[in-house]
Coordinates of C-alpha atoms in Angstrom, one line a residue:
Chain A
X5 CA 2.2 171.9 94.8
X6 CA 4.4 172.7 97.6
X7 CA 1.6 172.3 100.0
X8 CA 0.7 168.9 98.8
X9 CA 4.3 167.7 99.1
X10 CA 4.3 169.0 102.6
X11 CA 1.1 167.4 103.5
X12 CA 2.3 163.9 102.1
X13 CA 5.5 164.1 104.0
X14 CA 3.7 165.0 107.2
X15 CA 1.1 162.2 106.9
X16 CA 3.8 159.7 106.1
X17 CA 5.7 160.6 109.1
X18 CA 2.7 160.4 111.2
X19 CA 1.7 156.9 109.8
X20 CA 5.1 155.6 110.3
X21 CA 5.2 156.6 114.0
X22 CA 1.9 155.1 114.5
X23 CA 3.0 151.9 113.3
X24 CA 6.1 151.7 115.3
X25 CA 4.0 152.4 118.5
X26 CA 1.7 149.5 117.8
X27 CA 4.3 146.9 117.1
X28 CA 6.4 147.2 120.1
X29 CA 4.7 144.8 122.3
X30 CA 4.7 142.1 119.7
X31 CA 8.4 142.2 119.1
X32 CA 9.1 140.7 122.4
X33 CA 7.6 137.4 121.4
X34 CA 10.1 134.6 121.8
X35 CA 10.4 131.9 119.3
X36 CA 13.5 130.1 120.3
X37 CA 11.9 127.1 122.0
X38 CA 10.4 125.8 118.8
X39 CA 13.3 126.5 116.5
X40 CA 15.5 124.1 118.6
X41 CA 13.6 121.3 116.9
X42 CA 14.2 122.5 113.3
X43 CA 17.3 121.4 111.4
X44 CA 19.7 123.8 109.9
X45 CA 19.5 122.9 106.4
X46 CA 16.0 124.1 105.3
X47 CA 15.5 126.6 102.5
X48 CA 14.9 130.3 103.3
X49 CA 11.3 129.9 102.2
X50 CA 10.7 127.0 104.5
X51 CA 12.2 128.8 107.4
X52 CA 10.0 131.8 106.7
X53 CA 6.9 129.5 106.8
X54 CA 8.4 128.1 109.9
X55 CA 8.4 131.6 111.2
X56 CA 4.7 132.1 110.6
X57 CA 4.1 128.8 112.3
X58 CA 5.9 130.1 115.5
X59 CA 3.7 133.0 115.6
X60 CA 0.7 130.8 115.2
X61 CA 1.8 128.7 118.0
X62 CA 2.0 131.8 120.1
X63 CA -1.5 132.6 119.4
X64 CA -2.7 129.2 120.1
X65 CA -0.9 129.0 123.4
X66 CA -2.3 132.4 124.3
X67 CA -5.9 130.8 123.6
X68 CA -5.0 127.9 125.8
X69 CA -4.4 130.5 128.7
X70 CA -7.6 132.4 127.8
X71 CA -5.3 135.3 127.1
X72 CA -6.9 137.5 124.5
X73 CA -4.3 140.3 125.0
X74 CA -1.3 137.9 124.2
X75 CA -3.2 136.4 121.3
X76 CA -4.0 139.9 119.8
X77 CA -0.3 140.8 120.1
X78 CA 0.9 137.7 118.3
X79 CA -2.0 138.3 115.9
X80 CA -0.6 141.8 114.9
X81 CA 2.8 140.3 114.7
X82 CA 1.6 137.8 112.1
X83 CA 0.0 140.5 110.1
X84 CA 3.3 142.3 109.9
X85 CA 5.3 139.2 109.0
X86 CA 2.8 138.3 106.2
X87 CA 3.0 141.6 104.8
X88 CA 6.7 141.4 104.5
X89 CA 6.7 137.9 103.2
X90 CA 8.8 137.1 100.2
X91 CA 6.8 134.6 98.1
X92 CA 8.5 135.5 94.8
X93 CA 10.8 132.5 95.0
X94 CA 7.7 130.5 94.3
X95 CA 6.6 129.3 90.8
X96 CA 3.3 130.9 89.5
X97 CA 0.8 128.2 90.6
X98 CA 2.6 127.7 93.9
X99 CA 2.4 131.4 94.4
X100 CA -1.2 131.7 93.7
X101 CA -1.9 129.1 96.3
X102 CA 0.4 130.6 98.8
X103 CA -1.3 134.0 98.4
X104 CA -4.8 132.6 98.6
X105 CA -3.8 131.0 102.0
X106 CA -1.7 134.1 103.1
X107 CA -4.4 136.6 102.4
X108 CA -7.0 134.7 104.4
X109 CA -4.5 134.2 107.1
X110 CA -3.8 137.9 107.2
X111 CA -7.4 138.8 107.5
X112 CA -7.9 136.3 110.3
X113 CA -4.9 137.5 112.1
X114 CA -6.1 141.2 111.9
X115 CA -9.4 140.2 113.6
X116 CA -7.5 138.4 116.3
X117 CA -5.1 141.4 116.7
X118 CA -8.0 144.1 116.8
X119 CA -10.3 142.1 119.4
X120 CA -8.2 141.8 122.4
X121 CA -11.3 142.1 124.5
X122 CA -13.5 139.7 122.7
X123 CA -12.0 136.3 123.0
X124 CA -14.9 134.6 121.6
X125 CA -14.6 136.6 118.4
X126 CA -10.9 136.0 118.3
X127 CA -11.4 132.2 118.6
X128 CA -13.9 132.1 115.7
X129 CA -11.1 133.6 113.6
X130 CA -8.6 131.2 115.1
X131 CA -10.7 128.4 114.0
X132 CA -10.4 129.7 110.4
X133 CA -6.6 130.6 110.9
X134 CA -5.9 127.1 112.0
X135 CA -7.4 125.7 108.7
X136 CA -5.3 128.1 106.7
X137 CA -2.2 127.2 108.8
X138 CA -2.9 123.4 108.3
X139 CA -3.1 123.9 104.5
X140 CA 0.0 126.1 104.4
X141 CA 2.1 123.5 106.3
X142 CA 0.7 120.6 104.4
X143 CA 1.3 122.1 101.1
X144 CA 4.8 123.8 101.8
X145 CA 6.1 122.2 105.0
X146 CA 7.3 124.0 107.9
X147 CA 10.6 122.2 108.5
X148 CA 9.4 120.7 111.7
X149 CA 7.0 118.0 112.8
X150 CA 3.6 119.3 114.0
X151 CA 0.6 117.7 115.4
X152 CA -2.9 118.3 114.1
X153 CA -5.5 118.1 117.0
X154 CA -9.3 118.0 116.9
X155 CA -11.8 119.4 119.2
X156 CA -15.2 118.0 118.4
X157 CA -17.2 120.3 120.7
X158 CA -16.3 123.7 119.4
X159 CA -18.7 125.7 117.3
X160 CA -21.9 123.9 118.3
X161 CA -20.4 120.5 118.0
X162 CA -19.3 121.2 114.4
X163 CA -15.7 120.8 115.6
X164 CA -12.4 122.6 114.8
X165 CA -8.8 121.6 114.5
X166 CA -5.6 123.3 115.7
X167 CA -2.0 122.7 115.3
X168 CA 0.3 122.0 118.1
X169 CA 4.1 121.7 118.7
X170 CA 3.6 119.2 121.6
X171 CA 2.1 115.7 121.6
X172 CA 0.1 116.6 124.8
X173 CA -3.4 118.0 124.1
X174 CA -3.8 121.6 125.0
X175 CA -7.1 122.7 123.7
X176 CA -7.1 126.5 122.6
X177 CA -10.9 126.7 122.0
X178 CA -12.8 125.8 125.2
X179 CA -10.9 127.7 127.8
X180 CA -8.8 126.7 130.7
X181 CA -11.2 124.5 132.4
X182 CA -11.5 122.1 129.4
X183 CA -8.0 122.3 128.0
X184 CA -7.3 118.6 127.8
X185 CA -10.4 117.9 125.7
X186 CA -9.7 116.9 122.2
X187 CA -7.6 114.3 120.2
X188 CA -4.6 114.1 117.9
X189 CA -5.6 113.5 114.3
X190 CA -2.6 113.7 112.2
X191 CA 1.1 114.5 112.4
X192 CA 2.6 116.6 109.7
X193 CA 6.3 116.3 109.0
Chain B
X25 CA -23.0 192.1 117.1
X26 CA -22.6 190.0 120.2
X27 CA -20.2 187.3 120.3
X28 CA -22.8 184.6 120.4
X29 CA -24.5 185.8 117.3
X30 CA -21.1 185.9 115.5
X31 CA -20.3 182.4 116.5
X32 CA -23.7 181.2 115.4
X33 CA -23.4 183.0 112.1
X34 CA -20.1 181.5 111.4
X35 CA -21.4 178.0 112.2
X36 CA -24.3 178.6 110.0
X37 CA -22.0 179.5 107.0
X38 CA -19.9 176.6 107.8
X39 CA -22.9 174.3 107.8
X40 CA -24.3 175.7 104.6
X41 CA -20.8 175.5 102.9
X42 CA -20.3 171.7 103.9
X43 CA -23.5 170.8 102.1
X44 CA -21.9 171.4 98.8
X45 CA -19.2 168.7 99.6
X46 CA -21.2 165.5 98.8
X47 CA -19.6 162.1 98.9
X48 CA -19.9 159.9 95.8
X49 CA -23.0 157.7 96.1
X50 CA -22.8 154.0 96.4
X51 CA -25.2 153.1 93.6
X52 CA -24.0 151.1 90.8
X53 CA -27.5 150.5 89.3
X54 CA -26.6 147.5 87.3
X55 CA -26.3 143.8 88.6
X56 CA -22.7 142.7 89.1
X57 CA -21.5 139.6 87.4
X58 CA -19.7 138.7 90.7
X59 CA -22.7 139.0 92.8
X60 CA -23.2 136.3 95.4
X61 CA -26.6 135.3 93.8
X62 CA -24.7 134.5 90.6
X63 CA -22.5 132.0 92.6
X64 CA -25.0 130.2 94.9
X65 CA -28.6 129.8 94.9
X66 CA -30.1 132.5 97.3
X67 CA -33.6 131.8 98.2
X68 CA -36.0 134.6 98.0
X69 CA -36.6 134.9 101.7
X70 CA -32.8 135.0 102.3
X71 CA -32.4 137.5 99.5
X72 CA -35.0 139.7 101.1
X73 CA -33.1 139.6 104.4
X74 CA -29.7 140.4 102.9
X75 CA -31.3 143.4 101.0
X76 CA -33.0 144.9 103.9
X77 CA -30.5 144.3 106.7
X78 CA -27.0 143.9 104.9
X79 CA -26.8 145.4 101.5
X80 CA -26.8 149.1 102.6
X81 CA -23.2 148.6 103.7
X82 CA -22.3 145.3 102.2
X83 CA -23.0 145.8 98.5
X84 CA -22.6 148.2 95.6
X85 CA -26.1 149.5 96.1
X86 CA -27.0 151.5 99.1
X87 CA -30.7 152.4 99.6
X88 CA -30.2 155.9 101.0
X89 CA -32.3 157.5 103.7
X90 CA -33.4 161.2 103.1
X91 CA -31.1 162.5 105.9
X92 CA -28.1 161.2 104.0
X93 CA -28.5 164.4 102.0
X94 CA -27.5 166.3 105.0
X95 CA -23.9 166.8 105.8
X96 CA -21.9 165.6 107.8
X97 CA -24.4 162.8 108.2
X98 CA -23.7 161.8 104.6
X99 CA -20.0 161.8 105.1
X100 CA -20.5 159.6 108.2
X101 CA -22.6 157.1 106.2
X102 CA -20.1 157.1 103.3
X103 CA -17.2 156.1 105.6
X104 CA -19.3 153.4 107.2
X105 CA -20.2 152.1 103.7
X106 CA -16.6 152.1 102.7
X107 CA -15.6 150.2 105.7
X108 CA -18.4 147.7 105.4
X109 CA -17.6 147.0 101.7
X110 CA -14.0 146.5 102.5
X111 CA -14.8 143.8 104.9
X112 CA -17.4 142.0 102.9
X113 CA -19.0 142.9 99.6
X114 CA -21.9 140.7 98.4
X115 CA -21.8 142.3 95.0
X116 CA -18.2 141.3 94.4
X117 CA -18.3 138.1 96.3
X118 CA -17.4 136.1 93.2
X119 CA -14.1 137.9 93.0
X120 CA -12.9 136.4 96.3
X121 CA -10.6 133.2 96.3
X122 CA -12.7 130.2 97.3
X123 CA -10.8 130.1 100.5
X124 CA -11.9 133.7 101.2
X125 CA -15.4 132.9 100.4
X126 CA -15.6 130.1 102.8
X127 CA -14.1 132.2 105.4
X128 CA -16.6 135.0 104.6
X129 CA -19.6 132.7 104.8
X130 CA -18.3 131.3 108.3
X131 CA -17.9 134.9 109.5
X132 CA -21.4 135.7 108.3
X133 CA -23.0 132.7 110.1
X134 CA -20.9 133.7 113.2
X135 CA -21.6 137.5 113.3
X136 CA -25.4 136.7 113.0
X137 CA -25.1 134.1 115.6
X138 CA -23.3 136.6 118.1
X139 CA -25.6 139.4 117.2
X140 CA -22.7 141.6 116.2
X141 CA -24.4 142.0 112.8
X142 CA -26.3 144.1 111.8
X143 CA -24.7 146.8 113.9
X144 CA -26.8 148.2 116.6
X145 CA -26.3 151.8 115.4
X146 CA -27.8 150.7 112.1
X147 CA -30.9 148.8 113.4
X148 CA -31.5 151.6 115.9
X149 CA -32.3 153.8 112.9
X150 CA -33.5 151.2 110.4
X151 CA -36.1 149.3 112.6
X152 CA -37.0 147.1 109.7
X153 CA -33.5 145.7 109.4
X154 CA -33.6 144.2 112.9
X155 CA -33.5 140.3 112.5
X156 CA -36.2 138.1 114.1
X157 CA -35.0 134.7 115.6
X158 CA -36.6 133.0 112.5
X159 CA -34.7 135.3 110.0
X160 CA -31.4 134.7 111.9
X161 CA -31.9 131.0 111.7
X162 CA -32.7 131.1 107.9
X163 CA -29.6 133.3 107.2
X164 CA -27.1 131.2 109.5
X165 CA -28.6 128.0 107.7
X166 CA -28.0 129.5 104.3
X167 CA -24.5 130.6 105.0
X168 CA -23.5 127.2 106.4
X169 CA -24.9 125.5 103.6
X170 CA -23.1 127.6 101.0
X171 CA -19.9 127.2 103.0
X172 CA -20.2 123.4 102.9
X173 CA -21.0 123.2 99.2
X174 CA -17.6 125.1 98.8
X175 CA -15.8 122.6 101.1
X176 CA -16.9 119.8 98.8
X177 CA -15.9 121.3 95.6
X178 CA -12.3 121.6 97.0

């Protein structure tokens, strides 16, 4: 019995130290430039959704710059935030919808987080993550206006959307050379 | 006894000992009610591809090769299967949320397109699991169609 307890304690400590090592990088992400637009009177839940949106924007901007490493850091940060998200303020059916979206987001963010050297694979998950983010903001609002842009060429001309904090088109799917390709489709408020 | 002989003897004893530590087999034997074929039509040719190239790691029924009975090979396979099923399990596909199903189908099409699945280490040993261009196209086409049928439902 004693041995088991010791083993559990040791493995817990090991796990905890592993985690803190991983997350150091992503904690340096700055989010202040977007929060300037939000007004002060939003609910805690909305501001939490807004926090997820901030991280999403970081991932998006990393892809605009072809920076898989930065995207991975922000992806890991998103996983961490989603893990600690408090959705209990929501009513049952809302919570169910939130959890559906959040589970999928987490999985996509994990793939982005663990594939820093495979930006093609990261972008495939960013495509899905963007749809999730859209649904999340559409359903729950993020407390700030956000643009929904469309890239018709990505994924063999099947097209993909992304969310942007700026009106100017900066395409995260096709790489730096084609970053002005695409058009605004919708504005979420 | 020389040192080398002793070491070899110890290695042999360890090897024999680990043969008795057998991982649980991934064989449910019965069809699952949440199986993907219960949710979407899976044409026979696609089902055959899924069975030979995907189900060993992505379903509740692995078709074990003889060497899986030798440890530590069996352990290694068991950990692979566990990982594969956590990522995608065709036998329990119906238990995923619609959103997750859609994402999974998208990811299936993409990983076949990119050639990341089936894993090279797997096709190396299971040469019949290697996909021809035609098989790839059928699988991608099916996954995309299934995904689109879901998008319409929502």
